[in-house]
Amino acid sequence: GINAEYMGLFLFMETPFPRAFSHVGITVPDIEKAFKFYTEVLGWYPIMAPALVKEDPTTAIGQMCIDVFGKGFEEFKICHLSTSDKIGVEMFEFPKKPKGSHVFDPFKTGIFHFCVQDPDVEGLVKKIIAAGGKQRMPIRYYYPGEKPYRMVYMEDPFGNIMEVYSHSYELTYSSGAYQHEAKKKEQNLFNEANQDFTLHLSLIHISEPTRRYAISYAVFCLKKK
């Protein structure tokens, strides 16, 4: 038969693990200005300064780009950055730029924003605005009056949408941001309904050991007075 160790390994292999994020790609109209903005304002590490990539099937990178963008792109500029948590950021500038500015349309299928984390949300907002970005909304609290978890939507100088969090994603949502208000109302109603009752603890039973090992337990109940 199959032993327990082998079965455990089989189940482990069958269970999907959470893949790590490697990098994201962002298209900008001016890669030199974008490189300056993201390194100086957000502090991202420069991995590779802006460089030119040509449509050339005789090179490995050239062929990869033909596979991705198709024939006819001729050339584009690219640079590489990294966040403090090792997420890579590729930035592209293509010679064939669409007319008009970036249109914010979160209802279309696809990625419509990315988020960075900074405990000084207010300070980062000021820096983004000073560098040519835009604040799209007031800074909001997830738990007003209780916890300092804050967020705000911004635009970089090129119209790309970015969000700023004061705390980590896990910390913010593990606290149940969307259900928090409903839970508060439910708790308040419960407190109001039971404010006239005082609960007292009453011991009603303690067991005696009945086996080889000294295992015993106690059962308590609460009485309204």
mmCIF file of C-alpha atoms in Angstrom:
data_model
loop_
_atom_site.group_PDB
_atom_site.id
_atom_site.type_symbol
_atom_site.label_atom_id
_atom_site.label_comp_id
_atom_site.label_asym_id
_atom_site.label_seq_id
_atom_site.Cartn_x
_atom_site.Cartn_y
_atom_site.Cartn_z
ATOM 1 C CA GLY A 1 0.000 0.000 0.000
ATOM 2 C CA ILE A 2 0.893 3.687 -0.138
ATOM 3 C CA ASN A 3 2.542 4.840 3.083
ATOM 4 C CA ALA A 4 1.550 8.040 4.848
ATOM 5 C CA GLU A 5 4.776 9.865 3.934
ATOM 6 C CA TYR A 6 4.290 9.235 0.213
ATOM 7 C CA MET A 7 0.625 10.207 0.418
ATOM 8 C CA GLY A 8 1.515 13.454 2.170
ATOM 9 C CA LEU A 9 4.046 14.274 -0.555
ATOM 10 C CA PHE A 10 1.464 13.508 -3.247
ATOM 11 C CA LEU A 11 -1.093 15.817 -1.650
ATOM 12 C CA PHE A 12 1.542 18.548 -1.296
ATOM 13 C CA MET A 13 2.398 18.295 -4.987
ATOM 14 C CA GLU A 14 -1.264 18.426 -5.968
ATOM 15 C CA THR A 15 -1.978 21.541 -3.868
ATOM 16 C CA PRO A 16 -1.238 24.762 -5.797
ATOM 17 C CA PHE A 17 1.120 27.129 -4.004
ATOM 18 C CA PRO A 18 0.790 30.941 -4.210
ATOM 19 C CA ARG A 19 3.127 32.078 -6.992
ATOM 20 C CA ALA A 20 5.315 35.077 -6.258
ATOM 21 C CA PHE A 21 4.934 38.300 -8.215
ATOM 22 C CA SER A 22 7.994 38.828 -10.451
ATOM 23 C CA HIS A 23 7.380 42.155 -12.175
ATOM 24 C CA VAL A 24 4.850 44.439 -13.846
ATOM 25 C CA GLY A 25 5.088 46.395 -17.099
ATOM 26 C CA ILE A 26 4.036 50.044 -17.435
ATOM 27 C CA THR A 27 3.844 52.055 -20.667
ATOM 28 C CA VAL A 28 4.789 55.732 -20.421
ATOM 29 C CA PRO A 29 5.077 58.524 -23.011
ATOM 30 C CA ASP A 30 8.494 59.726 -21.778
ATOM 31 C CA ILE A 31 10.693 57.028 -20.249
ATOM 32 C CA GLU A 32 13.444 59.379 -19.054
ATOM 33 C CA LYS A 33 10.928 61.454 -17.065
ATOM 34 C CA ALA A 34 9.256 58.282 -15.762
ATOM 35 C CA PHE A 35 12.611 56.836 -14.689
ATOM 36 C CA LYS A 36 13.371 60.059 -12.800
ATOM 37 C CA PHE A 37 9.898 60.178 -11.186
ATOM 38 C CA TYR A 38 9.845 56.594 -9.943
ATOM 39 C CA THR A 39 13.417 56.595 -8.648
ATOM 40 C CA GLU A 40 13.278 60.019 -6.969
ATOM 41 C CA VAL A 41 9.661 60.149 -5.728
ATOM 42 C CA LEU A 42 8.910 56.483 -4.987
ATOM 43 C CA GLY A 43 12.523 55.551 -4.352
ATOM 44 C CA TRP A 44 12.510 52.464 -6.578
ATOM 45 C CA TYR A 45 15.943 50.959 -7.232
ATOM 46 C CA PRO A 46 17.327 51.514 -10.759
ATOM 47 C CA ILE A 47 18.275 48.146 -12.252
ATOM 48 C CA MET A 48 18.805 49.306 -15.837
ATOM 49 C CA ALA A 49 18.631 52.870 -17.169
ATOM 50 C CA PRO A 50 16.528 53.574 -20.289
ATOM 51 C CA ALA A 51 17.905 51.700 -23.311
ATOM 52 C CA LEU A 52 16.851 51.211 -26.921
ATOM 53 C CA VAL A 53 15.559 47.858 -28.201
ATOM 54 C CA LYS A 54 15.373 47.383 -31.958
ATOM 55 C CA GLU A 55 13.239 45.008 -34.003
ATOM 56 C CA ASP A 56 15.946 42.482 -34.802
ATOM 57 C CA PRO A 57 15.215 38.749 -35.192
ATOM 58 C CA THR A 58 18.946 37.923 -35.045
ATOM 59 C CA THR A 59 19.124 38.688 -31.307
ATOM 60 C CA ALA A 60 17.389 36.812 -28.496
ATOM 61 C CA ILE A 61 15.778 39.965 -27.047
ATOM 62 C CA GLY A 62 14.789 41.207 -30.508
ATOM 63 C CA GLN A 63 13.056 37.918 -31.339
ATOM 64 C CA MET A 64 11.274 37.850 -27.949
ATOM 65 C CA CYS A 65 9.911 41.354 -28.590
ATOM 66 C CA ILE A 66 8.732 40.395 -32.083
ATOM 67 C CA ASP A 67 6.899 37.451 -30.499
ATOM 68 C CA VAL A 68 5.255 39.792 -27.975
ATOM 69 C CA PHE A 69 4.534 42.943 -30.019
ATOM 70 C CA GLY A 70 4.411 41.530 -33.521
ATOM 71 C CA LYS A 71 6.323 42.787 -36.542
ATOM 72 C CA GLY A 72 6.479 46.477 -37.336
ATOM 73 C CA PHE A 73 7.210 48.076 -33.948
ATOM 74 C CA GLU A 74 10.690 49.008 -35.257
ATOM 75 C CA GLU A 75 12.096 50.038 -31.870
ATOM 76 C CA PHE A 76 11.184 51.118 -28.339
ATOM 77 C CA LYS A 77 12.833 52.217 -25.112
ATOM 78 C CA ILE A 78 12.841 50.144 -21.945
ATOM 79 C CA CYS A 79 14.153 50.451 -18.382
ATOM 80 C CA HIS A 80 14.074 48.235 -15.307
ATOM 81 C CA LEU A 81 13.412 49.191 -11.672
ATOM 82 C CA SER A 82 12.764 47.303 -8.439
ATOM 83 C CA THR A 83 10.694 47.991 -5.339
ATOM 84 C CA SER A 84 11.972 47.418 -1.794
ATOM 85 C CA ASP A 85 10.158 44.056 -1.690
ATOM 86 C CA LYS A 86 11.954 42.853 -4.850
ATOM 87 C CA ILE A 87 9.091 43.344 -7.317
ATOM 88 C CA GLY A 88 10.444 44.309 -10.727
ATOM 89 C CA VAL A 89 9.002 47.153 -12.801
ATOM 90 C CA GLU A 90 9.519 47.318 -16.564
ATOM 91 C CA MET A 91 8.785 50.617 -18.256
ATOM 92 C CA PHE A 92 8.219 50.984 -21.988
ATOM 93 C CA GLU A 93 8.146 53.953 -24.330
ATOM 94 C CA PHE A 94 6.949 53.200 -27.851
ATOM 95 C CA PRO A 95 7.455 55.580 -30.792
ATOM 96 C CA LYS A 96 3.860 55.054 -31.917
ATOM 97 C CA LYS A 97 2.063 56.817 -29.083
ATOM 98 C CA PRO A 98 -1.750 56.973 -28.974
ATOM 99 C CA LYS A 99 -3.235 60.445 -29.130
ATOM 100 C CA GLY A 100 -4.704 61.966 -25.975
ATOM 101 C CA SER A 101 -4.003 61.256 -22.336
ATOM 102 C CA HIS A 102 -4.616 58.063 -20.391
ATOM 103 C CA VAL A 103 -8.331 57.420 -19.778
ATOM 104 C CA PHE A 104 -9.341 56.093 -16.359
ATOM 105 C CA ASP A 105 -11.755 53.242 -17.058
ATOM 106 C CA PRO A 106 -11.894 50.711 -14.182
ATOM 107 C CA PHE A 107 -14.908 48.965 -15.719
ATOM 108 C CA LYS A 108 -12.922 47.466 -18.596
ATOM 109 C CA THR A 109 -11.381 44.033 -18.126
ATOM 110 C CA GLY A 110 -7.727 44.295 -17.150
ATOM 111 C CA ILE A 111 -5.459 45.866 -14.561
ATOM 112 C CA PHE A 112 -6.484 49.448 -13.862
ATOM 113 C CA HIS A 113 -4.161 50.387 -10.978
ATOM 114 C CA PHE A 114 -1.222 49.325 -8.856
ATOM 115 C CA CYS A 115 -0.631 50.110 -5.204
ATOM 116 C CA VAL A 116 2.426 51.166 -3.196
ATOM 117 C CA GLN A 117 2.788 51.261 0.582
ATOM 118 C CA ASP A 118 4.090 54.177 2.644
ATOM 119 C CA PRO A 119 3.329 54.858 6.333
ATOM 120 C CA ASP A 120 3.509 58.586 5.525
ATOM 121 C CA VAL A 121 0.648 58.672 3.020
ATOM 122 C CA GLU A 122 0.235 62.429 3.349
ATOM 123 C CA GLY A 123 3.913 63.064 2.693
ATOM 124 C CA LEU A 124 4.018 60.850 -0.388
ATOM 125 C CA VAL A 125 0.878 62.500 -1.773
ATOM 126 C CA LYS A 126 2.602 65.892 -1.561
ATOM 127 C CA LYS A 127 5.699 64.554 -3.329
ATOM 128 C CA ILE A 128 3.656 63.005 -6.145
ATOM 129 C CA ILE A 129 1.728 66.233 -6.706
ATOM 130 C CA ALA A 130 4.927 68.309 -6.615
ATOM 131 C CA ALA A 131 6.436 66.043 -9.290
ATOM 132 C CA GLY A 132 3.468 66.523 -11.635
ATOM 133 C CA GLY A 133 1.094 63.807 -10.422
ATOM 134 C CA LYS A 134 -2.519 64.166 -9.350
ATOM 135 C CA GLN A 135 -4.611 63.297 -6.290
ATOM 136 C CA ARG A 136 -7.908 61.716 -7.365
ATOM 137 C CA MET A 137 -9.680 61.614 -3.987
ATOM 138 C CA PRO A 138 -9.265 62.597 -0.322
ATOM 139 C CA ILE A 139 -7.230 60.320 1.931
ATOM 140 C CA ARG A 140 -9.682 57.906 3.548
ATOM 141 C CA TYR A 141 -9.561 55.760 6.697
ATOM 142 C CA TYR A 142 -10.694 52.136 6.644
ATOM 143 C CA TYR A 143 -11.571 52.258 10.364
ATOM 144 C CA PRO A 144 -12.265 55.915 11.207
ATOM 145 C CA GLY A 145 -11.499 56.736 14.818
ATOM 146 C CA GLU A 146 -10.119 53.262 15.539
ATOM 147 C CA LYS A 147 -7.110 52.369 13.380
ATOM 148 C CA PRO A 148 -4.732 54.453 11.252
ATOM 149 C CA TYR A 149 -5.176 52.370 8.072
ATOM 150 C CA ARG A 150 -5.423 54.860 5.200
ATOM 151 C CA MET A 151 -5.637 54.838 1.392
ATOM 152 C CA VAL A 152 -5.822 57.253 -1.519
ATOM 153 C CA TYR A 153 -5.920 57.036 -5.319
ATOM 154 C CA MET A 154 -3.341 59.050 -7.268
ATOM 155 C CA GLU A 155 -2.068 59.459 -10.828
ATOM 156 C CA ASP A 156 1.545 59.574 -11.855
ATOM 157 C CA PRO A 157 2.542 62.472 -14.171
ATOM 158 C CA PHE A 158 1.590 60.314 -17.173
ATOM 159 C CA GLY A 159 -1.925 59.366 -16.078
ATOM 160 C CA ASN A 160 -1.202 55.855 -14.752
ATOM 161 C CA ILE A 161 -3.369 55.121 -11.724
ATOM 162 C CA MET A 162 -1.641 54.273 -8.457
ATOM 163 C CA GLU A 163 -3.038 53.711 -4.996
ATOM 164 C CA VAL A 164 -1.191 54.426 -1.760
ATOM 165 C CA TYR A 165 -1.705 52.317 1.398
ATOM 166 C CA SER A 166 -0.429 53.191 4.848
ATOM 167 C CA HIS A 167 -0.276 49.554 5.981
ATOM 168 C CA SER A 168 0.193 46.139 4.406
ATOM 169 C CA TYR A 169 -2.492 44.497 2.292
ATOM 170 C CA GLU A 170 -2.767 41.545 4.688
ATOM 171 C CA LEU A 171 -3.065 43.733 7.774
ATOM 172 C CA THR A 172 -5.684 45.992 6.211
ATOM 173 C CA TYR A 173 -8.009 43.294 4.899
ATOM 174 C CA SER A 174 -7.531 40.646 7.549
ATOM 175 C CA SER A 175 -9.279 43.099 9.844
ATOM 176 C CA GLY A 176 -12.388 42.846 7.675
ATOM 177 C CA ALA A 177 -12.597 46.343 6.204
ATOM 178 C CA TYR A 178 -15.773 45.725 4.208
ATOM 179 C CA GLN A 179 -17.671 44.002 7.011
ATOM 180 C CA HIS A 180 -16.432 46.269 9.763
ATOM 181 C CA GLU A 181 -19.299 48.788 9.756
ATOM 182 C CA ALA A 182 -21.941 46.059 9.659
ATOM 183 C CA LYS A 183 -20.274 44.274 12.575
ATOM 184 C CA LYS A 184 -20.111 47.509 14.572
ATOM 185 C CA LYS A 185 -23.832 48.130 14.099
ATOM 186 C CA GLU A 186 -24.637 44.540 15.035
ATOM 187 C CA GLN A 187 -22.502 44.780 18.180
ATOM 188 C CA ASN A 188 -24.088 48.103 19.167
ATOM 189 C CA LEU A 189 -27.580 46.637 18.797
ATOM 190 C CA PHE A 190 -26.554 43.636 20.904
ATOM 191 C CA ASN A 191 -25.089 45.880 23.604
ATOM 192 C CA GLU A 192 -28.214 48.035 23.716
ATOM 193 C CA ALA A 193 -30.474 44.983 23.979
ATOM 194 C CA ASN A 194 -28.466 43.518 26.843
ATOM 195 C CA GLN A 195 -27.414 46.615 28.756
ATOM 196 C CA ASP A 196 -29.890 45.903 31.588
ATOM 197 C CA PHE A 197 -28.503 42.448 32.288
ATOM 198 C CA THR A 198 -25.449 41.659 34.382
ATOM 199 C CA LEU A 199 -23.798 38.308 33.789
ATOM 200 C CA HIS A 200 -22.363 36.330 36.714
ATOM 201 C CA LEU A 201 -20.233 33.208 36.545
ATOM 202 C CA SER A 202 -21.520 30.098 38.255
ATOM 203 C CA LEU A 203 -19.591 26.813 38.590
ATOM 204 C CA ILE A 204 -21.949 23.921 38.061
ATOM 205 C CA HIS A 205 -19.732 20.833 37.666
ATOM 206 C CA ILE A 206 -16.147 19.637 38.102
ATOM 207 C CA SER A 207 -15.227 16.156 36.950
ATOM 208 C CA GLU A 208 -13.071 13.625 38.758
ATOM 209 C CA PRO A 209 -10.272 11.688 37.045
ATOM 210 C CA THR A 210 -11.683 8.374 35.791
ATOM 211 C CA ARG A 211 -8.770 7.116 33.673
ATOM 212 C CA ARG A 212 -5.070 6.386 34.059
ATOM 213 C CA TYR A 213 -4.179 9.991 33.230
ATOM 214 C CA ALA A 214 -5.261 12.882 35.412
ATOM 215 C CA ILE A 215 -7.670 14.464 32.954
ATOM 216 C CA SER A 216 -10.468 16.512 34.425
ATOM 217 C CA TYR A 217 -12.539 19.407 33.237
ATOM 218 C CA ALA A 218 -14.856 22.090 34.513
ATOM 219 C CA VAL A 219 -18.156 23.313 33.032
ATOM 220 C CA PHE A 220 -19.325 26.833 33.697
ATOM 221 C CA CYS A 221 -22.483 28.687 32.935
ATOM 222 C CA LEU A 222 -23.474 32.327 32.945
ATOM 223 C CA LYS A 223 -26.516 33.468 34.883
ATOM 224 C CA LYS A 224 -28.486 36.666 34.311
ATOM 225 C CA LYS A 225 -29.106 38.602 37.486
#
